[in-house]
Amino acid sequence: MNEIKKEVMHVGEMASGAALTVPVYRIKGHCDAPSVYIQANMHGAEVQGNAVIFQLLELLQNTQINGDITLVPYANPVACNHKNGEYTLGRFDPITGVNWNRMYHFDESIIKPFVRECIGKKNQVIEANFKKLMIESIEEKLNHNIYGLTTGQRIAYQLQRLAHQADYVLDLHTGPISSKHLYCPEYAQESAQYFDIPHTLLIPNDFDGALDEATFCPWWSLQDAFAELGIEFSISSASINKESFTVELGSQEQIDLDVALEDAKSIMNYLQHKNVINTTDYRPKKMTRYGCYLKNYKAFYSPMGGMVDYLAEFGQPLAAGEPLARILRMDNYGDGDPLHYISLDKKVIPILHFASASVNQGTELYKVFSEYFEF
């Protein structure tokens, strides 16, 4: 049985002086192999990832571990405890209004100076030095910012410091009412088939503050900077392989331990493929897999206020003209049309929808794959 070490990471303080803490679980690998970092619950209502980390820990206890594994549930203690009545809020920092998952750091200006210093060096040396640079850049933000940090930045940077130490990063999230889907860098599309997730969003090399971007964009930018000089440095090679994903596990405000076990086995598929663990117990499920480039992942906003009956089935292609939803307008009853059917004039795959049936005009009703493809 593998030894699982638990640490408590202090990520801030409340007004009362009470410490904000995050649990960190580590399993030491037994050989020179890739490492992985997995976190959950950066957004307060997105709790299923904690159940998946529990099931992963249960599975990993009796699995041969090649590379180091770090798992962090309850990654954001502020958001986890941000309740309003019976609901967990915790998607945005209540002080600044910023999305908790948009506070990570990447300064692209450090790439080209680093590349100039590395011309002629071996790839393994470049990899080690760049990883060191990434960690040092976060240390600088944490410890030497004369104007201080917001609560969210302090939490995010400490999590990012852990993530930069790994080769593979998985950030576990959920949607409002959602199907399972995967955010995947475009260059890592082949790896998406090792998750039991039928819908994949392919992300370009554009940093917008999320953890997956903060950990794959630097490596992608490094590869591109070398390529501009005619030097090959591949981050998808056998010797150097860096990938980061946001794994969307379904809907928020609920956990299901049985489903979490299936999700954990899905992640074990990927870890087995990447040689982080040594086992043959896991195989990806056979399924139709759909891909969509991020630019074609479209939000559909309600054309009117009212009460929404969501009709479209998640994850299944919806033909042009077929209804996404119908909106009940009781104010129109008796002197107008109380029911309005909402559809699109092109085929799409609905992925998630708004959590409430009560919507204002302009509310984001659905997010859909448009211009999707099978892979």
Tab-separated table of C-alpha atoms in Angstrom:
chain	number	residue	atom	x	y	z
A	1	MET	CA	0.000	0.000	0.000
A	2	ASN	CA	1.347	3.414	-0.959
A	3	GLU	CA	2.018	6.017	1.689
A	4	ILE	CA	-0.173	9.101	1.293
A	5	LYS	CA	1.257	12.139	3.045
A	6	LYS	CA	-1.023	14.992	4.036
A	7	GLU	CA	0.092	18.589	4.437
A	8	VAL	CA	-1.896	21.692	5.352
A	9	MET	CA	-1.074	24.716	3.198
A	10	HIS	CA	-1.859	28.161	4.617
A	11	VAL	CA	-3.179	30.358	1.818
A	12	GLY	CA	-4.383	33.431	3.708
A	13	GLU	CA	-6.069	34.853	6.780
A	14	MET	CA	-9.592	35.964	7.618
A	15	ALA	CA	-10.405	39.255	9.322
A	16	SER	CA	-10.525	37.445	12.660
A	17	GLY	CA	-6.988	36.181	12.135
A	18	ALA	CA	-8.155	32.615	11.499
A	19	ALA	CA	-6.005	30.839	8.921
A	20	LEU	CA	-7.342	29.865	5.503
A	21	THR	CA	-5.954	26.397	4.828
A	22	VAL	CA	-5.985	23.877	1.995
A	23	PRO	CA	-5.241	20.126	2.343
A	24	VAL	CA	-2.497	18.769	0.097
A	25	TYR	CA	-2.066	15.017	-0.427
A	26	ARG	CA	1.169	13.679	-1.890
A	27	ILE	CA	2.175	10.231	-3.126
A	28	LYS	CA	5.850	9.764	-3.932
A	29	GLY	CA	6.702	8.018	-7.171
A	30	HIS	CA	9.023	5.008	-7.194
A	31	CYS	CA	10.983	5.822	-10.350
A	32	ASP	CA	11.952	8.601	-12.720
A	33	ALA	CA	8.579	9.191	-14.368
A	34	PRO	CA	6.236	12.097	-15.171
A	35	SER	CA	4.397	13.768	-12.316
A	36	VAL	CA	0.821	15.042	-12.035
A	37	TYR	CA	-0.998	17.746	-10.094
A	38	ILE	CA	-4.779	17.506	-9.585
A	39	GLN	CA	-6.965	20.088	-7.821
A	40	ALA	CA	-10.695	20.541	-7.241
A	41	ASN	CA	-13.249	23.066	-5.981
A	42	MET	CA	-11.672	26.358	-7.023
A	43	HIS	CA	-15.254	27.518	-7.532
A	44	GLY	CA	-17.375	27.104	-4.425
A	45	ALA	CA	-20.370	25.239	-5.852
A	46	GLU	CA	-18.256	22.875	-7.972
A	47	VAL	CA	-17.905	20.095	-5.428
A	48	GLN	CA	-17.891	16.849	-7.447
A	49	GLY	CA	-14.128	17.095	-7.937
A	50	ASN	CA	-13.616	16.539	-4.205
A	51	ALA	CA	-15.452	13.221	-4.473
A	52	VAL	CA	-13.283	12.306	-7.477
A	53	ILE	CA	-10.102	13.072	-5.518
A	54	PHE	CA	-11.403	10.854	-2.686
A	55	GLN	CA	-11.937	7.987	-5.131
A	56	LEU	CA	-8.537	8.593	-6.730
A	57	LEU	CA	-6.846	8.347	-3.341
A	58	GLU	CA	-8.683	5.078	-2.707
A	59	LEU	CA	-7.573	3.658	-6.077
A	60	LEU	CA	-3.999	4.921	-5.837
A	61	GLN	CA	-3.343	3.321	-2.462
A	62	ASN	CA	-2.948	-0.067	-4.124
A	63	THR	CA	-1.574	0.993	-7.507
A	64	GLN	CA	2.102	1.013	-8.438
A	65	ILE	CA	3.094	4.673	-8.609
A	66	ASN	CA	5.822	5.693	-11.049
A	67	GLY	CA	5.734	9.484	-10.834
A	68	ASP	CA	4.904	11.911	-8.036
A	69	ILE	CA	1.197	12.659	-7.570
A	70	THR	CA	-0.178	15.729	-5.774
A	71	LEU	CA	-3.903	16.090	-5.086
A	72	VAL	CA	-5.611	19.170	-3.649
A	73	PRO	CA	-9.332	19.091	-2.767
A	74	TYR	CA	-11.081	22.203	-1.394
A	75	ALA	CA	-8.573	24.325	-3.305
A	76	ASN	CA	-10.369	27.564	-2.450
A	77	PRO	CA	-11.533	27.712	1.186
A	78	VAL	CA	-13.169	31.126	0.703
A	79	ALA	CA	-15.344	29.991	-2.193
A	80	CYS	CA	-16.196	26.650	-0.529
A	81	ASN	CA	-17.795	28.508	2.370
A	82	HIS	CA	-19.457	31.314	0.403
A	83	LYS	CA	-23.114	30.484	1.031
A	84	ASN	CA	-26.261	32.483	0.357
A	85	GLY	CA	-29.210	30.710	1.896
A	86	GLU	CA	-29.238	27.168	0.556
A	87	TYR	CA	-26.927	27.979	-2.369
A	88	THR	CA	-23.154	27.995	-2.636
A	89	LEU	CA	-21.948	30.983	-4.615
A	90	GLY	CA	-18.180	31.136	-4.831
A	91	ARG	CA	-17.642	31.601	-8.568
A	92	PHE	CA	-16.434	35.162	-8.120
A	93	ASP	CA	-14.363	36.819	-5.417
A	94	PRO	CA	-17.026	38.749	-3.465
A	95	ILE	CA	-14.580	41.599	-2.782
A	96	THR	CA	-13.164	42.190	-6.285
A	97	GLY	CA	-15.831	40.519	-8.457
A	98	VAL	CA	-13.135	38.609	-10.371
A	99	ASN	CA	-13.673	34.969	-11.362
A	100	TRP	CA	-11.596	32.835	-8.965
A	101	ASN	CA	-10.278	30.885	-11.966
A	102	ARG	CA	-8.924	33.982	-13.716
A	103	MET	CA	-6.273	35.006	-11.188
A	104	TYR	CA	-3.304	32.843	-12.195
A	105	HIS	CA	-0.124	34.345	-13.620
A	106	PHE	CA	1.831	34.151	-16.857
A	107	ASP	CA	4.165	36.851	-18.148
A	108	GLU	CA	4.986	36.016	-21.771
A	109	SER	CA	7.783	38.622	-21.865
A	110	ILE	CA	10.121	36.222	-20.027
A	111	ILE	CA	10.040	33.649	-22.848
A	112	LYS	CA	12.333	35.115	-25.511
A	113	PRO	CA	15.129	36.219	-23.115
A	114	PHE	CA	15.081	32.706	-21.651
A	115	VAL	CA	15.298	31.137	-25.122
A	116	ARG	CA	18.317	33.276	-26.042
A	117	GLU	CA	20.104	32.045	-22.929
A	118	CYS	CA	19.325	28.403	-23.791
A	119	ILE	CA	20.572	28.192	-27.380
A	120	GLY	CA	22.867	25.194	-27.651
A	121	LYS	CA	21.738	23.566	-24.401
A	122	LYS	CA	20.249	20.076	-24.225
A	123	ASN	CA	16.473	19.805	-24.094
A	124	GLN	CA	16.477	18.205	-20.652
A	125	VAL	CA	18.513	21.113	-19.294
A	126	ILE	CA	16.128	23.594	-20.919
A	127	GLU	CA	13.156	21.764	-19.400
A	128	ALA	CA	14.635	21.814	-15.883
A	129	ASN	CA	15.675	25.456	-16.117
A	130	PHE	CA	12.307	26.559	-17.482
A	131	LYS	CA	10.404	24.743	-14.757
A	132	LYS	CA	12.655	26.473	-12.224
A	133	LEU	CA	11.953	29.834	-13.896
A	134	MET	CA	8.195	29.273	-13.732
A	135	ILE	CA	8.333	28.478	-10.034
A	136	GLU	CA	10.612	31.439	-9.325
A	137	SER	CA	8.265	33.799	-11.178
A	138	ILE	CA	5.414	32.719	-8.886
A	139	GLU	CA	7.630	33.020	-5.814
A	140	GLU	CA	8.410	36.572	-6.915
A	141	LYS	CA	4.708	37.386	-7.200
A	142	LEU	CA	3.991	35.860	-3.800
A	143	ASN	CA	6.842	37.295	-1.794
A	144	HIS	CA	8.069	40.465	-3.464
A	145	ASN	CA	4.995	42.396	-4.543
A	146	ILE	CA	5.334	45.712	-2.713
A	147	TYR	CA	1.656	46.552	-3.182
A	148	GLY	CA	0.427	43.207	-1.863
A	149	LEU	CA	-1.982	40.652	-3.287
A	150	THR	CA	-5.714	40.126	-3.286
A	151	THR	CA	-7.103	37.149	-1.390
A	152	GLY	CA	-7.747	35.380	-4.691
A	153	GLN	CA	-4.278	36.015	-6.069
A	154	ARG	CA	-2.650	34.707	-2.898
A	155	ILE	CA	-4.660	31.488	-3.125
A	156	ALA	CA	-4.164	31.093	-6.883
A	157	TYR	CA	-0.407	31.679	-6.841
A	158	GLN	CA	0.180	29.121	-4.096
A	159	LEU	CA	-1.804	26.539	-6.042
A	160	GLN	CA	0.040	27.462	-9.225
A	161	ARG	CA	3.378	27.000	-7.485
A	162	LEU	CA	2.386	23.376	-6.835
A	163	ALA	CA	1.103	22.927	-10.384
A	164	HIS	CA	4.322	24.200	-11.982
A	165	GLN	CA	6.221	21.373	-10.305
A	166	ALA	CA	4.263	18.756	-12.287
A	167	ASP	CA	4.332	17.610	-15.904
A	168	TYR	CA	0.567	17.150	-16.160
A	169	VAL	CA	-2.116	19.319	-14.549
A	170	LEU	CA	-5.806	18.477	-14.114
A	171	ASP	CA	-8.149	21.152	-12.757
A	172	LEU	CA	-11.498	19.605	-11.796
A	173	HIS	CA	-14.607	21.746	-12.296
A	174	THR	CA	-18.324	21.442	-13.009
A	175	GLY	CA	-20.818	23.592	-14.882
A	176	PRO	CA	-24.196	24.954	-13.700
A	177	ILE	CA	-26.372	22.165	-15.181
A	178	SER	CA	-23.907	20.418	-17.435
A	179	SER	CA	-22.676	17.388	-19.329
A	180	LYS	CA	-19.110	16.191	-18.914
A	181	HIS	CA	-16.597	17.911	-21.153
A	182	LEU	CA	-12.890	18.592	-21.358
A	183	TYR	CA	-10.870	21.745	-22.040
A	184	CYS	CA	-7.770	20.555	-23.895
A	185	PRO	CA	-4.880	22.448	-25.539
A	186	GLU	CA	-4.994	22.032	-29.311
A	187	TYR	CA	-1.632	20.264	-29.418
A	188	ALA	CA	-2.809	17.611	-26.900
A	189	GLN	CA	-5.914	16.441	-28.769
A	190	GLU	CA	-4.608	12.864	-28.998
A	191	SER	CA	-4.577	12.626	-25.203
A	192	ALA	CA	-8.258	13.572	-24.916
A	193	GLN	CA	-9.304	10.077	-26.015
A	194	TYR	CA	-7.873	8.608	-22.799
A	195	PHE	CA	-10.533	10.351	-20.711
A	196	ASP	CA	-14.032	8.863	-20.666
A	197	ILE	CA	-15.434	12.218	-21.706
A	198	PRO	CA	-17.246	12.515	-25.041
A	199	HIS	CA	-16.917	16.272	-25.623
A	200	THR	CA	-13.627	18.133	-25.974
A	201	LEU	CA	-13.004	21.863	-26.336
A	202	LEU	CA	-9.699	22.585	-28.047
A	203	ILE	CA	-7.964	25.676	-26.642
A	204	PRO	CA	-5.503	27.928	-28.487
A	205	ASN	CA	-2.353	29.403	-26.966
A	206	ASP	CA	-4.139	32.406	-25.467
A	207	PHE	CA	-3.719	33.132	-21.773
A	208	ASP	CA	-6.885	34.352	-20.033
A	209	GLY	CA	-5.996	33.685	-16.399
A	210	ALA	CA	-7.173	30.076	-15.898
A	211	LEU	CA	-5.000	27.383	-14.309
A	212	ASP	CA	-4.855	25.124	-17.364
A	213	GLU	CA	-3.686	28.055	-19.508
A	214	ALA	CA	-1.226	29.224	-16.847
A	215	THR	CA	0.478	25.833	-16.973
A	216	PHE	CA	0.384	24.947	-20.684
A	217	CYS	CA	0.704	28.382	-22.337
A	218	PRO	CA	4.264	28.964	-21.020
A	219	TRP	CA	5.483	25.660	-22.494
A	220	TRP	CA	3.652	26.203	-25.778
A	221	SER	CA	5.075	29.726	-26.033
A	222	LEU	CA	8.536	28.348	-25.294
A	223	GLN	CA	8.188	25.797	-28.099
A	224	ASP	CA	7.023	28.521	-30.516
A	225	ALA	CA	9.894	30.843	-29.548
A	226	PHE	CA	12.443	28.132	-30.327
A	227	ALA	CA	10.652	27.374	-33.613
A	228	GLU	CA	10.988	31.038	-34.652
A	229	LEU	CA	14.752	30.525	-34.435
A	230	GLY	CA	14.607	27.283	-36.395
A	231	ILE	CA	15.302	25.198	-33.290
A	232	GLU	CA	13.182	22.151	-32.528
A	233	PHE	CA	11.946	21.930	-28.946
A	234	SER	CA	8.838	19.781	-28.704
A	235	ILE	CA	6.609	19.667	-25.634
A	236	SER	CA	4.781	16.653	-27.073
A	237	SER	CA	7.792	14.379	-27.410
A	238	ALA	CA	8.732	11.187	-25.636
A	239	SER	CA	11.343	12.997	-23.542
A	240	ILE	CA	9.449	16.216	-22.766
A	241	ASN	CA	5.668	16.117	-22.468
A	242	LYS	CA	3.595	18.881	-20.858
A	243	GLU	CA	-0.201	18.930	-20.791
A	244	SER	CA	-2.915	20.669	-18.773
A	245	PHE	CA	-6.674	20.155	-18.811
A	246	THR	CA	-9.787	21.538	-17.212
A	247	VAL	CA	-11.993	18.522	-16.553
A	248	GLU	CA	-15.699	19.407	-16.334
A	249	LEU	CA	-17.414	16.681	-14.335
A	250	GLY	CA	-21.083	17.564	-14.741
A	251	SER	CA	-23.325	19.813	-12.653
A	252	GLN	CA	-22.554	21.932	-9.605
A	253	GLU	CA	-23.971	21.741	-6.058
A	254	GLN	CA	-24.024	17.945	-5.919
A	255	ILE	CA	-21.749	14.975	-5.442
A	256	ASP	CA	-22.287	11.389	-6.490
A	257	LEU	CA	-19.640	9.002	-5.169
A	258	ASP	CA	-20.556	6.250	-7.620
A	259	VAL	CA	-20.189	8.584	-10.595
A	260	ALA	CA	-17.034	9.959	-8.961
A	261	LEU	CA	-15.539	6.467	-9.020
A	262	GLU	CA	-16.155	6.266	-12.770
A	263	ASP	CA	-14.592	9.723	-13.187
A	264	ALA	CA	-11.593	8.635	-11.115
A	265	LYS	CA	-11.136	5.568	-13.326
A	266	SER	CA	-11.274	7.883	-16.340
A	267	ILE	CA	-8.402	9.904	-14.886
A	268	MET	CA	-6.550	6.679	-14.104
A	269	ASN	CA	-6.797	5.832	-17.834
A	270	TYR	CA	-4.925	9.023	-18.589
A	271	LEU	CA	-2.344	8.527	-15.820
A	272	GLN	CA	-1.696	4.992	-17.045
A	273	HIS	CA	-1.256	6.242	-20.624
A	274	LYS	CA	1.251	8.846	-19.400
A	275	ASN	CA	3.214	6.335	-17.294
A	276	VAL	CA	2.463	8.166	-14.042
A	277	ILE	CA	1.104	4.865	-12.743
A	278	ASN	CA	2.079	1.319	-13.684
A	279	THR	CA	-0.985	-0.838	-14.252
A	280	THR	CA	-3.054	-2.389	-17.035
A	281	ASP	CA	-6.344	-2.237	-15.114
A	282	TYR	CA	-7.856	0.698	-17.002
A	283	ARG	CA	-9.082	1.093	-20.548
A	284	PRO	CA	-10.842	4.104	-22.101
A	285	LYS	CA	-14.472	3.443	-22.950
A	286	LYS	CA	-15.491	3.209	-26.575
A	287	MET	CA	-17.674	6.195	-27.440
A	288	THR	CA	-18.339	8.763	-30.116
A	289	ARG	CA	-16.100	11.724	-29.318
A	290	TYR	CA	-16.887	15.235	-30.469
A	291	GLY	CA	-14.436	18.097	-30.697
A	292	CYS	CA	-14.983	21.832	-30.996
A	293	TYR	CA	-12.505	24.687	-31.201
A	294	LEU	CA	-12.947	27.227	-28.417
A	295	LYS	CA	-13.854	29.970	-30.913
A	296	ASN	CA	-16.871	27.847	-31.925
A	297	TYR	CA	-18.099	27.245	-28.366
A	298	LYS	CA	-21.051	29.610	-28.350
A	299	ALA	CA	-23.199	31.061	-25.605
A	300	PHE	CA	-26.895	31.489	-26.412
A	301	TYR	CA	-28.620	34.320	-24.542
A	302	SER	CA	-32.303	34.410	-23.755
A	303	PRO	CA	-34.216	36.688	-26.155
A	304	MET	CA	-36.787	37.439	-23.438
A	305	GLY	CA	-37.442	37.125	-19.741
A	306	GLY	CA	-39.605	34.339	-18.389
A	307	MET	CA	-39.672	30.816	-16.961
A	308	VAL	CA	-37.622	28.332	-18.983
A	309	ASP	CA	-38.385	24.694	-19.706
A	310	TYR	CA	-35.037	23.348	-20.949
A	311	LEU	CA	-35.761	20.801	-23.689
A	312	ALA	CA	-32.525	19.933	-25.510
A	313	GLU	CA	-30.679	16.815	-24.377
A	314	PHE	CA	-27.083	17.353	-23.336
A	315	GLY	CA	-24.323	15.959	-25.490
A	316	GLN	CA	-26.486	14.957	-28.437
A	317	PRO	CA	-26.437	16.728	-31.825
A	318	LEU	CA	-29.492	18.966	-32.155
A	319	ALA	CA	-30.752	19.581	-35.704
A	320	ALA	CA	-31.289	23.103	-36.980
A	321	GLY	CA	-34.749	24.334	-36.023
A	322	GLU	CA	-35.248	21.822	-33.217
A	323	PRO	CA	-36.182	23.554	-29.927
A	324	LEU	CA	-33.555	24.228	-27.286
A	325	ALA	CA	-36.143	25.399	-24.765
A	326	ARG	CA	-39.573	26.913	-24.334
A	327	ILE	CA	-40.192	30.034	-22.297
A	328	LEU	CA	-43.378	30.518	-20.293
A	329	ARG	CA	-44.672	34.098	-20.115
A	330	MET	CA	-47.733	34.085	-17.879
A	331	ASP	CA	-48.024	37.854	-18.282
A	332	ASN	CA	-49.157	37.142	-21.850
A	333	TYR	CA	-51.862	34.628	-20.926
A	334	GLY	CA	-55.249	35.670	-22.245
A	335	ASP	CA	-53.993	38.527	-24.396
A	336	GLY	CA	-50.942	37.058	-26.117
A	337	ASP	CA	-48.798	33.949	-26.547
A	338	PRO	CA	-47.707	32.523	-23.179
A	339	LEU	CA	-45.352	29.900	-24.703
A	340	HIS	CA	-42.343	30.733	-26.869
A	341	TYR	CA	-40.162	28.012	-28.421
A	342	ILE	CA	-36.476	28.865	-28.791
A	343	SER	CA	-34.340	27.265	-31.517
A	344	LEU	CA	-31.243	27.895	-33.625
A	345	ASP	CA	-30.982	27.828	-37.411
A	346	LYS	CA	-27.905	25.570	-37.354
A	347	LYS	CA	-27.035	22.211	-35.839
A	348	VAL	CA	-25.310	22.314	-32.448
A	349	ILE	CA	-24.491	20.109	-29.464
A	350	PRO	CA	-25.854	21.545	-26.187
A	351	ILE	CA	-23.262	21.206	-23.414
A	352	LEU	CA	-24.667	23.108	-20.432
A	353	HIS	CA	-27.477	25.429	-19.431
A	354	PHE	CA	-28.313	28.009	-16.787
A	355	ALA	CA	-29.068	26.594	-13.345
A	356	SER	CA	-32.386	28.372	-12.781
A	357	ALA	CA	-35.702	28.230	-14.631
A	358	SER	CA	-36.233	31.932	-13.936
A	359	VAL	CA	-34.303	34.116	-16.381
A	360	ASN	CA	-34.029	37.732	-17.401
A	361	GLN	CA	-33.704	38.801	-21.007
A	362	GLY	CA	-30.018	38.410	-21.889
A	363	THR	CA	-29.339	35.561	-19.453
A	364	GLU	CA	-26.917	32.943	-20.818
A	365	LEU	CA	-29.329	30.057	-21.414
A	366	TYR	CA	-27.095	27.473	-23.094
A	367	LYS	CA	-23.548	26.873	-24.183
A	368	VAL	CA	-23.248	24.800	-27.332
A	369	PHE	CA	-20.706	23.262	-29.664
A	370	SER	CA	-21.088	24.736	-33.141
A	371	GLU	CA	-18.916	23.649	-36.090
A	372	TYR	CA	-18.165	20.444	-34.172
A	373	PHE	CA	-16.481	17.325	-35.527
A	374	GLU	CA	-15.890	13.696	-34.571
A	375	PHE	CA	-12.403	12.477	-33.660
